[in-house]
mmCIF file of C-alpha atoms and ligand atoms in Angstrom:
data_model
loop_
_atom_site.group_PDB
_atom_site.id
_atom_site.type_symbol
_atom_site.label_atom_id
_atom_site.label_comp_id
_atom_site.label_asym_id
_atom_site.label_seq_id
_atom_site.Cartn_x
_atom_site.Cartn_y
_atom_site.Cartn_z
ATOM 1 C CA UNK U 18 -6.542 23.973 139.227
ATOM 2 C CA UNK U 19 -5.437 22.189 136.043
ATOM 3 C CA UNK U 20 -8.369 21.617 133.669
ATOM 4 C CA UNK U 21 -8.904 18.130 132.240
ATOM 5 C CA UNK U 22 -7.144 17.899 128.906
ATOM 6 C CA UNK U 23 -6.333 15.374 126.182
ATOM 7 C CA UNK U 24 -2.902 15.371 124.597
ATOM 8 C CA UNK U 25 -1.543 14.384 121.215
ATOM 9 C CA UNK U 26 2.204 14.356 120.579
ATOM 10 C CA UNK U 27 3.689 15.170 117.219
ATOM 11 C CA UNK U 28 6.939 13.221 116.865
ATOM 12 C CA UNK U 29 9.639 15.181 115.029
ATOM 13 C CA UNK U 30 12.851 14.342 116.930
ATOM 14 C CA UNK U 31 14.109 17.507 118.680
ATOM 15 C CA UNK U 32 11.180 19.452 117.226
ATOM 16 C CA UNK U 33 8.536 17.190 118.821
ATOM 17 C CA UNK U 34 5.735 18.929 120.699
ATOM 18 C CA UNK U 35 2.416 18.435 122.445
ATOM 19 C CA UNK U 36 -1.060 19.451 121.317
ATOM 20 C CA UNK U 37 -3.173 20.033 124.429
ATOM 21 C CA UNK U 38 -6.961 19.852 123.983
ATOM 22 C CA UNK U 39 -9.616 20.755 126.563
ATOM 23 C CA UNK U 40 -11.848 23.466 127.992
ATOM 24 C CA UNK U 41 -10.631 26.388 130.074
ATOM 25 C CA UNK U 42 -7.020 25.973 128.941
ATOM 26 C CA UNK U 43 -6.550 29.587 127.909
ATOM 27 C CA UNK U 44 -6.493 30.838 131.506
ATOM 28 C CA UNK U 45 -4.684 27.879 133.143
ATOM 29 C CA UNK U 46 -1.042 28.769 133.982
ATOM 30 C CA UNK U 47 -0.045 25.065 134.188
ATOM 31 C CA UNK U 48 -0.811 24.614 130.476
ATOM 32 C CA UNK U 49 2.090 26.969 129.652
ATOM 33 C CA UNK U 50 4.649 25.419 132.027
ATOM 34 C CA UNK U 51 7.845 23.906 130.615
ATOM 35 C CA UNK U 52 8.111 26.125 127.533
ATOM 36 C CA UNK U 53 11.531 27.612 126.670
ATOM 37 C CA UNK U 54 12.490 30.170 129.328
ATOM 38 C CA UNK U 55 11.912 33.799 128.324
ATOM 39 C CA UNK U 56 11.633 37.186 129.929
ATOM 40 C CA UNK U 57 9.086 38.483 127.484
ATOM 41 C CA UNK U 58 6.068 37.012 125.743
ATOM 42 C CA UNK U 59 4.275 38.621 122.807
ATOM 43 C CA UNK U 60 0.637 37.783 122.159
ATOM 44 C CA UNK U 61 -0.122 38.185 118.446
ATOM 45 C CA UNK U 62 -3.859 38.282 117.782
ATOM 46 C CA UNK U 63 -6.328 40.249 115.674
ATOM 47 C CA UNK U 64 -8.928 42.968 116.155
ATOM 48 C CA UNK U 65 -11.733 40.409 116.650
ATOM 49 C CA UNK U 66 -10.081 37.733 118.795
ATOM 50 C CA UNK U 67 -7.816 40.008 120.835
ATOM 51 C CA UNK U 68 -10.653 41.879 122.581
ATOM 52 C CA UNK U 69 -12.382 38.548 123.321
ATOM 53 C CA UNK U 70 -9.484 36.454 124.623
ATOM 54 C CA UNK U 71 -6.114 38.239 124.945
ATOM 55 C CA UNK U 72 -6.740 39.315 128.558
ATOM 56 C CA UNK U 73 -7.656 35.738 129.529
ATOM 57 C CA UNK U 74 -4.477 34.366 127.977
ATOM 58 C CA UNK U 75 -2.451 37.151 129.585
ATOM 59 C CA UNK U 76 -3.871 36.182 133.012
ATOM 60 C CA UNK U 77 -2.226 32.752 132.623
ATOM 61 C CA UNK U 78 1.041 33.990 131.124
ATOM 62 C CA UNK U 79 1.816 36.431 133.956
ATOM 63 C CA UNK U 80 2.801 33.389 136.019
ATOM 64 C CA UNK U 81 5.657 32.711 133.558
ATOM 65 C CA UNK U 82 6.810 35.979 131.967
ATOM 66 C CA UNK U 83 7.747 39.326 133.487
ATOM 67 C CA UNK U 84 6.809 41.310 130.366
ATOM 68 C CA UNK U 85 3.842 40.616 128.100
ATOM 69 C CA UNK U 86 3.326 42.630 124.919
ATOM 70 C CA UNK U 87 0.425 42.496 122.470
ATOM 71 C CA UNK U 88 0.124 43.017 118.727
ATOM 72 C CA UNK U 89 -3.375 43.220 117.252
ATOM 73 C CA UNK U 90 -3.468 42.656 113.506
ATOM 74 C CA UNK U 91 -6.340 43.703 111.250
ATOM 75 C CA UNK U 92 -8.810 40.827 110.783
ATOM 76 C CA UNK U 93 -9.078 39.072 107.435
ATOM 77 C CA UNK U 94 -7.369 36.943 104.798
ATOM 78 C CA UNK U 95 -6.758 40.119 102.751
ATOM 79 C CA UNK U 96 -4.334 41.263 105.491
ATOM 80 C CA UNK U 97 -2.220 38.095 105.345
ATOM 81 C CA UNK U 98 0.603 39.971 103.631
ATOM 82 C CA UNK U 99 4.049 41.623 103.992
ATOM 83 C CA UNK U 100 2.636 44.830 105.400
ATOM 84 C CA UNK U 101 0.927 43.085 108.312
ATOM 85 C CA UNK U 102 3.960 40.883 108.896
ATOM 86 C CA UNK U 103 6.085 44.011 109.088
ATOM 87 C CA UNK U 104 3.795 45.397 111.802
ATOM 88 C CA UNK U 105 4.661 42.356 113.979
ATOM 89 C CA UNK U 106 8.400 42.972 113.474
ATOM 90 C CA UNK U 107 7.847 46.673 114.270
ATOM 91 C CA UNK U 108 6.464 45.800 117.724
ATOM 92 C CA UNK U 109 9.093 43.123 118.427
ATOM 93 C CA UNK U 110 11.898 45.580 117.668
ATOM 94 C CA UNK U 111 10.242 48.561 119.328
ATOM 95 C CA UNK U 112 9.837 46.603 122.594
ATOM 96 C CA UNK U 113 13.435 45.374 122.495
ATOM 97 C CA UNK U 114 12.472 41.717 122.093
ATOM 98 C CA UNK U 115 15.519 39.444 122.020
ATOM 99 C CA UNK U 116 16.133 35.924 120.761
ATOM 100 C CA UNK U 117 14.538 34.449 123.881
ATOM 101 C CA UNK U 118 11.214 36.230 123.447
ATOM 102 C CA UNK U 119 8.352 33.810 122.920
ATOM 103 C CA UNK U 120 5.391 34.489 120.613
ATOM 104 C CA UNK U 121 1.845 33.284 121.337
ATOM 105 C CA UNK U 122 -0.336 33.158 118.199
ATOM 106 C CA UNK U 123 -3.901 33.684 119.452
ATOM 107 C CA UNK U 124 -6.423 33.404 116.626
ATOM 108 C CA UNK U 125 -7.485 31.463 113.571
ATOM 109 C CA UNK U 126 -5.326 30.205 110.736
ATOM 110 C CA UNK U 127 -4.557 33.670 109.419
ATOM 111 C CA UNK U 128 -3.044 34.847 112.715
ATOM 112 C CA UNK U 129 -1.334 31.477 113.283
ATOM 113 C CA UNK U 130 0.284 31.399 109.838
ATOM 114 C CA UNK U 131 1.501 35.005 110.117
ATOM 115 C CA UNK U 132 2.678 34.926 113.744
ATOM 116 C CA UNK U 133 4.419 31.624 113.012
ATOM 117 C CA UNK U 134 6.219 33.107 110.010
ATOM 118 C CA UNK U 135 7.195 36.170 112.067
ATOM 119 C CA UNK U 136 8.625 33.853 114.759
ATOM 120 C CA UNK U 137 10.443 31.794 112.093
ATOM 121 C CA UNK U 138 12.210 34.843 110.709
ATOM 122 C CA UNK U 139 12.655 37.308 113.611
ATOM 123 C CA UNK U 140 16.350 37.171 114.552
ATOM 124 C CA UNK U 141 16.432 33.977 112.419
ATOM 125 C CA UNK U 142 13.945 32.204 114.661
ATOM 126 C CA UNK U 143 12.374 32.617 118.099
ATOM 127 C CA UNK U 144 10.057 30.131 119.848
ATOM 128 C CA UNK U 145 6.295 30.297 119.382
ATOM 129 C CA UNK U 146 3.154 28.663 120.698
ATOM 130 C CA UNK U 147 -0.051 28.186 118.734
ATOM 131 C CA UNK U 148 -3.264 29.041 120.593
ATOM 132 C CA UNK U 149 -5.819 28.365 117.825
ATOM 133 C CA UNK U 150 -9.307 29.844 118.263
ATOM 134 C CA UNK U 151 -11.154 28.548 115.175
ATOM 135 C CA UNK U 152 -12.158 24.938 114.582
ATOM 136 C CA UNK U 153 -10.150 24.995 111.358
ATOM 137 C CA UNK U 154 -7.040 26.139 113.188
ATOM 138 C CA UNK U 155 -7.481 23.599 116.014
ATOM 139 C CA UNK U 156 -7.819 20.628 113.654
ATOM 140 C CA UNK U 157 -5.408 21.672 110.954
ATOM 141 C CA UNK U 158 -3.517 24.940 110.532
ATOM 142 C CA UNK U 159 -1.944 25.210 114.024
ATOM 143 C CA UNK U 160 -0.453 21.724 113.721
ATOM 144 C CA UNK U 161 2.443 20.799 111.480
ATOM 145 C CA UNK U 162 4.506 23.961 111.130
ATOM 146 C CA UNK U 163 3.350 25.457 107.839
ATOM 147 C CA UNK U 164 3.622 29.235 108.265
ATOM 148 C CA UNK U 165 3.460 32.063 105.769
ATOM 149 C CA UNK U 166 1.654 34.842 103.963
ATOM 150 C CA UNK U 167 -0.079 35.321 100.620
ATOM 151 C CA UNK U 168 1.421 36.973 97.520
ATOM 152 C CA UNK U 169 -0.889 38.916 95.187
ATOM 153 C CA UNK U 170 -0.201 36.177 92.614
ATOM 154 C CA UNK U 171 -0.893 33.208 94.899
ATOM 155 C CA UNK U 172 -2.070 31.992 98.289
ATOM 156 C CA UNK U 173 0.499 30.962 100.941
ATOM 157 C CA UNK U 174 3.297 31.373 98.400
ATOM 158 C CA UNK U 175 5.822 32.910 100.831
ATOM 159 C CA UNK U 176 6.581 31.069 104.050
ATOM 160 C CA UNK U 177 8.553 28.561 106.063
ATOM 161 C CA UNK U 178 8.186 25.212 107.752
ATOM 162 C CA UNK U 179 8.612 26.165 111.411
ATOM 163 C CA UNK U 180 7.216 24.073 114.237
ATOM 164 C CA UNK U 181 5.607 25.596 117.342
ATOM 165 C CA UNK U 182 6.737 24.621 120.847
ATOM 166 C CA UNK U 183 3.186 23.652 121.822
ATOM 167 C CA UNK U 184 -0.390 23.879 120.549
ATOM 168 C CA UNK U 185 -3.118 24.802 123.037
ATOM 169 C CA UNK U 186 -6.663 24.058 121.801
ATOM 170 C CA UNK U 187 -9.202 25.547 124.219
ATOM 171 C CA UNK U 188 -12.574 24.166 123.101
ATOM 172 C CA UNK U 189 -14.380 26.852 125.108
ATOM 173 C CA UNK U 190 -13.396 29.603 122.673
ATOM 174 C CA UNK U 191 -15.257 27.864 119.840
ATOM 175 C CA UNK U 192 -18.508 29.083 121.446
ATOM 176 C CA UNK U 193 -18.090 32.562 119.948
ATOM 177 C CA UNK U 194 -17.166 31.386 116.465
ATOM 178 C CA UNK U 195 -19.706 32.461 113.776
ATOM 179 C CA UNK U 196 -21.756 29.546 112.358
ATOM 180 C CA UNK U 197 -20.289 29.921 108.878
ATOM 181 C CA UNK U 198 -16.709 29.756 110.227
ATOM 182 C CA UNK U 199 -17.592 26.713 112.332
ATOM 183 C CA UNK U 200 -18.900 24.871 109.261
ATOM 184 C CA UNK U 201 -15.765 25.849 107.349
ATOM 185 C CA UNK U 202 -13.721 24.139 110.081
ATOM 186 C CA UNK U 203 -15.851 21.000 109.769
ATOM 187 C CA UNK U 204 -14.635 20.617 106.169
ATOM 188 C CA UNK U 205 -11.091 20.049 107.449
ATOM 189 C CA UNK U 206 -12.413 17.588 110.063
ATOM 190 C CA UNK U 207 -14.384 15.600 107.469
ATOM 191 C CA UNK U 208 -11.369 15.318 105.130
ATOM 192 C CA UNK U 209 -9.522 13.078 107.614
ATOM 193 C CA UNK U 210 -12.153 10.329 107.201
ATOM 194 C CA UNK U 211 -11.862 9.540 103.489
ATOM 195 C CA UNK U 212 -8.067 9.975 103.412
ATOM 196 C CA UNK U 213 -7.180 8.010 106.546
ATOM 197 C CA UNK U 214 -9.918 6.676 108.805
ATOM 198 C CA UNK U 215 -13.323 5.420 107.658
ATOM 199 C CA UNK U 216 -14.280 4.638 111.282
ATOM 200 C CA UNK U 217 -13.870 8.364 111.992
ATOM 201 C CA UNK U 218 -16.115 9.136 109.006
ATOM 202 C CA UNK U 219 -18.737 6.834 110.554
ATOM 203 C CA UNK U 220 -18.317 8.588 113.926
ATOM 204 C CA UNK U 221 -18.832 11.965 112.216
ATOM 205 C CA UNK U 222 -22.044 10.686 110.617
ATOM 206 C CA UNK U 223 -23.329 9.661 114.053
ATOM 207 C CA UNK U 224 -22.230 12.848 115.823
ATOM 208 C CA UNK U 225 -22.649 15.629 113.246
ATOM 209 C CA UNK U 226 -25.639 17.071 115.137
ATOM 210 C CA UNK U 227 -23.633 17.088 118.398
ATOM 211 C CA UNK U 228 -20.812 18.877 116.639
ATOM 212 C CA UNK U 229 -23.140 21.465 115.119
ATOM 213 C CA UNK U 230 -24.552 22.041 118.633
ATOM 214 C CA UNK U 231 -20.901 22.450 119.765
ATOM 215 C CA UNK U 232 -21.204 19.798 122.505
ATOM 216 C CA UNK U 233 -17.885 19.572 124.293
ATOM 217 C CA UNK U 234 -17.509 15.773 124.250
ATOM 218 C CA UNK U 235 -18.041 15.648 120.495
ATOM 219 C CA UNK U 236 -15.749 18.613 119.864
ATOM 220 C CA UNK U 237 -13.046 17.081 122.011
ATOM 221 C CA UNK U 238 -13.091 13.804 120.074
ATOM 222 C CA UNK U 239 -13.229 15.526 116.672
ATOM 223 C CA UNK U 240 -10.275 17.792 117.488
ATOM 224 C CA UNK U 241 -8.273 14.991 119.077
ATOM 225 C CA UNK U 242 -8.779 12.470 116.250
ATOM 226 C CA UNK U 243 -8.069 15.115 113.599
ATOM 227 C CA UNK U 244 -4.854 16.124 115.367
ATOM 228 C CA UNK U 245 -3.801 12.468 115.766
ATOM 229 C CA UNK U 246 -4.185 11.845 112.033
ATOM 230 C CA UNK U 247 -2.412 15.073 111.105
ATOM 231 C CA UNK U 248 0.391 14.395 113.613
ATOM 232 C CA UNK U 249 0.880 10.921 112.161
ATOM 233 C CA UNK U 250 1.109 12.217 108.576
ATOM 234 C CA UNK U 251 3.378 15.176 109.441
ATOM 235 C CA UNK U 252 5.554 12.925 111.612
ATOM 236 C CA UNK U 253 6.257 10.838 108.480
ATOM 237 C CA UNK U 254 6.656 13.698 106.004
ATOM 238 C CA UNK U 255 7.235 17.052 107.707
ATOM 239 C CA UNK U 256 8.174 18.980 104.541
ATOM 240 C CA UNK U 257 5.675 17.458 102.131
ATOM 241 C CA UNK U 258 8.035 15.486 99.956
ATOM 242 C CA UNK U 259 5.192 13.047 99.359
ATOM 243 C CA UNK U 260 2.642 11.713 101.848
ATOM 244 C CA UNK U 261 1.724 15.064 103.461
ATOM 245 C CA UNK U 262 0.048 16.153 100.217
ATOM 246 C CA UNK U 263 -2.914 13.869 101.064
ATOM 247 C CA UNK U 264 -3.940 16.478 103.670
ATOM 248 C CA UNK U 265 -4.867 18.605 100.669
ATOM 249 C CA UNK U 266 -7.807 16.388 99.686
ATOM 250 C CA UNK U 267 -10.388 18.689 98.070
ATOM 251 C CA UNK U 268 -7.983 21.634 98.150
ATOM 252 C CA UNK U 269 -6.930 21.648 94.480
ATOM 253 C CA UNK U 270 -10.520 22.316 93.381
ATOM 254 C CA UNK U 271 -11.118 24.377 96.552
ATOM 255 C CA UNK U 272 -8.209 26.764 95.994
ATOM 256 C CA UNK U 273 -9.428 27.329 92.410
ATOM 257 C CA UNK U 274 -12.857 28.257 93.802
ATOM 258 C CA UNK U 275 -11.350 30.634 96.399
ATOM 259 C CA UNK U 276 -9.112 32.340 93.845
ATOM 260 C CA UNK U 277 -11.698 32.332 91.038
ATOM 261 C CA UNK U 278 -14.387 33.912 93.215
ATOM 262 C CA UNK U 279 -11.924 36.407 94.781
ATOM 263 C CA UNK U 280 -10.392 35.628 98.198
ATOM 264 C CA UNK U 281 -12.883 35.964 101.042
ATOM 265 C CA UNK U 282 -16.039 35.405 98.957
ATOM 266 C CA UNK U 283 -15.956 31.664 99.610
ATOM 267 C CA UNK U 284 -14.261 30.692 102.891
ATOM 268 C CA UNK U 285 -11.354 28.256 102.619
ATOM 269 C CA UNK U 286 -13.417 25.490 104.247
ATOM 270 C CA UNK U 287 -16.349 26.121 101.903
ATOM 271 C CA UNK U 288 -14.062 25.676 98.899
ATOM 272 C CA UNK U 289 -12.718 22.485 100.481
ATOM 273 C CA UNK U 290 -16.293 21.223 101.042
ATOM 274 C CA UNK U 291 -17.292 21.518 97.376
ATOM 275 C CA UNK U 292 -13.728 20.549 96.389
ATOM 276 C CA UNK U 293 -13.952 17.244 98.273
ATOM 277 C CA UNK U 294 -17.129 16.343 96.370
ATOM 278 C CA UNK U 295 -15.333 17.108 93.096
ATOM 279 C CA UNK U 296 -12.233 15.136 94.120
ATOM 280 C CA UNK U 297 -14.412 12.192 95.205
ATOM 281 C CA UNK U 298 -16.283 12.319 91.886
ATOM 282 C CA UNK U 299 -12.942 12.332 90.054
ATOM 283 C CA UNK U 300 -11.862 9.313 92.110
ATOM 284 C CA UNK U 301 -15.089 7.570 91.107
ATOM 285 C CA UNK U 302 -14.607 8.359 87.412
ATOM 286 C CA UNK U 303 -11.047 7.005 87.685
ATOM 287 C CA UNK U 304 -12.585 3.729 88.931
ATOM 288 C CA UNK U 305 -11.162 4.036 92.472
ATOM 289 C CA UNK U 306 -14.373 4.322 94.540
ATOM 290 C CA UNK U 307 -18.025 3.552 93.858
ATOM 291 C CA UNK U 308 -20.858 6.063 93.423
ATOM 292 C CA UNK U 309 -22.229 5.199 96.880
ATOM 293 C CA UNK U 310 -18.995 6.483 98.455
ATOM 294 C CA UNK U 311 -19.327 9.819 96.656
ATOM 295 C CA UNK U 312 -22.963 10.091 97.753
ATOM 296 C CA UNK U 313 -22.088 9.264 101.378
ATOM 297 C CA UNK U 314 -19.410 11.949 101.535
ATOM 298 C CA UNK U 315 -21.645 14.504 99.800
ATOM 299 C CA UNK U 316 -24.455 13.959 102.318
ATOM 300 C CA UNK U 317 -22.081 14.482 105.263
ATOM 301 C CA UNK U 318 -20.594 17.644 103.760
ATOM 302 C CA UNK U 319 -24.098 19.019 103.206
ATOM 303 C CA UNK U 320 -25.108 18.177 106.804
ATOM 304 C CA UNK U 321 -22.076 20.158 108.001
ATOM 305 C CA UNK U 322 -23.625 23.248 106.375
ATOM 306 C CA UNK U 323 -21.149 23.335 103.504
ATOM 307 C CA UNK U 324 -21.666 23.766 99.754
ATOM 308 C CA UNK U 325 -21.483 20.532 97.761
ATOM 309 C CA UNK U 326 -21.401 22.118 94.310
ATOM 310 C CA UNK U 327 -18.742 24.425 92.940
ATOM 311 C CA UNK U 328 -19.632 27.872 91.614
ATOM 312 C CA UNK U 329 -19.505 28.729 87.912
ATOM 313 C CA UNK U 330 -16.291 30.751 87.537
ATOM 314 C CA UNK U 331 -16.673 31.498 83.816
ATOM 315 C CA UNK U 332 -19.938 31.372 81.883
ATOM 316 C CA UNK U 333 -18.092 30.753 78.561
ATOM 317 C CA UNK U 334 -15.608 28.064 79.614
ATOM 318 C CA UNK U 335 -16.077 27.133 83.260
ATOM 319 C CA UNK U 336 -13.971 23.963 83.186
ATOM 320 C CA UNK U 337 -11.222 25.827 81.311
ATOM 321 C CA UNK U 338 -11.101 28.489 84.036
ATOM 322 C CA UNK U 339 -10.899 25.849 86.804
ATOM 323 C CA UNK U 340 -8.079 24.088 84.926
ATOM 324 C CA UNK U 341 -6.219 27.370 84.426
ATOM 325 C CA UNK U 342 -6.429 28.171 88.153
ATOM 326 C CA UNK U 343 -5.557 24.622 89.244
ATOM 327 C CA UNK U 344 -2.322 24.657 87.207
ATOM 328 C CA UNK U 345 -1.052 27.242 89.753
ATOM 329 C CA UNK U 346 -1.489 24.708 92.592
ATOM 330 C CA UNK U 347 1.727 24.013 94.555
ATOM 331 C CA UNK U 348 1.365 20.282 93.805
ATOM 332 C CA UNK U 349 1.526 20.889 90.037
ATOM 333 C CA UNK U 350 4.649 19.603 88.337
ATOM 334 C CA UNK U 351 5.766 21.058 84.980
ATOM 335 C CA UNK U 352 2.254 22.430 84.439
ATOM 336 C CA UNK U 353 0.618 19.050 85.135
ATOM 337 C CA UNK U 354 -2.065 19.219 87.836
ATOM 338 C CA UNK U 355 -1.789 16.496 90.490
ATOM 339 C CA UNK U 356 -4.972 15.611 92.372
ATOM 340 C CA UNK U 357 -5.452 14.032 95.771
ATOM 341 C CA UNK U 358 -7.820 11.165 95.002
ATOM 342 C CA UNK U 359 -9.431 8.536 97.204
ATOM 343 C CA UNK U 360 -7.728 5.291 96.292
ATOM 344 C CA UNK U 361 -10.295 3.129 98.083
ATOM 345 C CA UNK U 362 -12.160 4.221 101.234
ATOM 346 C CA UNK U 363 -9.781 5.541 103.906
ATOM 347 C CA UNK U 364 -6.771 5.710 101.583
ATOM 348 C CA UNK U 365 -5.546 8.635 99.489
ATOM 349 C CA UNK U 366 -3.090 8.985 96.614
ATOM 350 C CA UNK U 367 -1.753 11.867 94.540
ATOM 351 C CA UNK U 368 -1.910 11.524 90.761
ATOM 352 C CA UNK U 369 -2.566 13.391 87.515
ATOM 353 C CA UNK U 370 -5.814 12.952 85.581
ATOM 354 C CA UNK U 371 -6.673 13.596 81.912
ATOM 355 C CA UNK U 372 -8.024 17.122 81.306
ATOM 356 C CA UNK U 373 -11.017 15.628 79.481
ATOM 357 C CA UNK U 374 -12.032 13.677 82.597
ATOM 358 C CA UNK U 375 -11.484 16.659 84.899
ATOM 359 C CA UNK U 376 -13.665 18.733 82.580
ATOM 360 C CA UNK U 377 -16.467 16.145 82.904
ATOM 361 C CA UNK U 378 -16.177 16.275 86.706
ATOM 362 C CA UNK U 379 -16.344 20.069 86.758
ATOM 363 C CA UNK U 380 -19.342 20.084 84.410
ATOM 364 C CA UNK U 381 -21.115 17.558 86.655
ATOM 365 C CA UNK U 382 -20.255 19.267 89.966
ATOM 366 C CA UNK U 383 -20.815 22.988 89.337
ATOM 367 C CA UNK U 384 -24.059 24.933 89.438
HETATM 368 P P1 NAD S 424 -9.385 33.135 110.117
HETATM 369 O O1 NAD S 424 -8.111 33.059 110.814
HETATM 370 O O2 NAD S 424 -9.598 34.231 109.132
HETATM 371 O O3 NAD S 424 -10.561 33.151 111.187
HETATM 372 C C1 NAD S 424 -11.887 33.211 110.737
HETATM 373 C C2 NAD S 424 -12.663 34.377 111.387
HETATM 374 O O4 NAD S 424 -13.052 33.992 112.705
HETATM 375 C C3 NAD S 424 -11.861 35.652 111.527
HETATM 376 O O5 NAD S 424 -12.716 36.751 111.310
HETATM 377 C C4 NAD S 424 -11.420 35.606 112.983
HETATM 378 O O6 NAD S 424 -11.151 36.873 113.513
HETATM 379 C C5 NAD S 424 -12.627 34.988 113.644
HETATM 380 N N1 NAD S 424 -12.380 34.263 114.887
HETATM 381 C C6 NAD S 424 -11.333 33.466 115.172
HETATM 382 N N2 NAD S 424 -11.529 32.859 116.346
HETATM 383 C C7 NAD S 424 -12.706 33.300 116.832
HETATM 384 C C8 NAD S 424 -13.467 33.016 117.995
HETATM 385 N N3 NAD S 424 -13.064 32.103 118.878
HETATM 386 N N4 NAD S 424 -14.635 33.675 118.180
HETATM 387 C C9 NAD S 424 -15.077 34.559 117.252
HETATM 388 N N5 NAD S 424 -14.436 34.836 116.119
HETATM 389 C C10 NAD S 424 -13.256 34.208 115.901
HETATM 390 O O7 NAD S 424 -9.692 31.775 109.307
HETATM 391 P P2 NAD S 424 -9.368 30.234 109.607
HETATM 392 O O8 NAD S 424 -10.416 29.486 108.907
HETATM 393 O O9 NAD S 424 -9.108 29.973 111.036
HETATM 394 O O10 NAD S 424 -7.973 30.019 108.855
HETATM 395 C C11 NAD S 424 -7.854 30.164 107.466
HETATM 396 C C12 NAD S 424 -6.408 30.390 107.144
HETATM 397 O O11 NAD S 424 -5.657 29.253 107.560
HETATM 398 C C13 NAD S 424 -6.123 30.583 105.671
HETATM 399 O O12 NAD S 424 -5.248 31.673 105.502
HETATM 400 C C14 NAD S 424 -5.441 29.286 105.262
HETATM 401 O O13 NAD S 424 -4.533 29.476 104.205
HETATM 402 C C15 NAD S 424 -4.753 28.904 106.526
HETATM 403 N N6 NAD S 424 -4.473 27.472 106.656
HETATM 404 C C16 NAD S 424 -3.216 27.107 107.014
HETATM 405 C C17 NAD S 424 -2.911 25.775 107.189
HETATM 406 C C18 NAD S 424 -1.545 25.380 107.666
HETATM 407 O O14 NAD S 424 -1.244 24.184 107.671
HETATM 408 N N7 NAD S 424 -0.728 26.308 108.109
HETATM 409 C C19 NAD S 424 -3.898 24.794 106.993
HETATM 410 C C20 NAD S 424 -5.189 25.195 106.624
HETATM 411 C C21 NAD S 424 -5.465 26.551 106.463
HETATM 412 N N1 LIG S 425 -3.163 21.733 105.676
HETATM 413 C C1 LIG S 425 -2.284 20.889 104.951
HETATM 414 C C2 LIG S 425 -0.965 20.665 105.600
HETATM 415 O O1 LIG S 425 -0.717 21.103 106.702
HETATM 416 O O2 LIG S 425 -0.143 20.036 105.030
#
């Protein structure tokens, strides 16, 4: 039986694809029909998600592929590197995988980014499907084709734009996600409100308790609306020549927090939570939104179980340390930091800001 599912299409000419959202999708063979023909499928997952869900996914894929291989990566952002990527290539080559082999990325953003990059580069590109299992991955990282790994000198610095053939968001798997990871995913859901859709922000205010209780109807709407907004932005600017940067609202401050604390101490979504408050405060001090808007966003971020204040990264010169880290941001141009600001509720823009003002924001928003 085909489970009831919602669909969002991401329009990218020949690279267009569907995002399928619903419960029980992992084990439904019909969800995987119509993908490029292949003899072999390779499920790439990790040591946490694989034991929970790889067998269920495999039970659906046997209807379509005569061989199914598995690669289980070590779990954790610290393993998002060349060595782990190499271990995917090792299995693909060892099992004689050809250009028609299809990869299924089963996991959160770390697995999705790495399996996607492996698919982008193995034999110069083989098809892949995203099967995201974290809220963050379902609403953000599995959609839009950014793939890659970290370099010791910077996060996500090596990678490729490479679109999946399909994204399968099974809401049922979110039931096993740890509370802290679930809240981290909510940060990426919340960001879509201030940058693109104030009605969605209002809906989130009404339904935050339902989301925290992981009620399916609320999850379904949150994932669908997030994917619609992301699909719309990526459909206009696939390779981030401009507009797509608005999806990084809160991330400039957030990445500085992640790097400054040491990767893994603050989760990505936690950095984005506090980072959105800082970016909203900067927008306010630039005269773009009123104080009530900043307060409203801060309250919602707090209700989602996320930090609303940044950590102190340097007791001597905290703002200086943030500025130093933010200059490494991929949006920086000739050493000038460019911030995603709210240019009126529901509308974002990317612009520089005077260091003196950014220092005031950091002083006001860190504890
Ligand atoms: P993650 O992939 O590390 O997953 C978080 C934790 O949850 C891991 O321990 C994982 O094993 C576990 N997990 C995953 N699914 C589970 C489930 N259903 N039940 C129980 N445990 C489960 O982290 P994430 O937040 O999903 O992704 C963060 C990564 O995504 C970062 O590397 C970030 O750079 C990247 N990212 C990429 C994009 C993009 O556009 N490509 C966008 C945002 C973030
Ligand atoms: N997560 C930001 C982007 O996909 O562009």
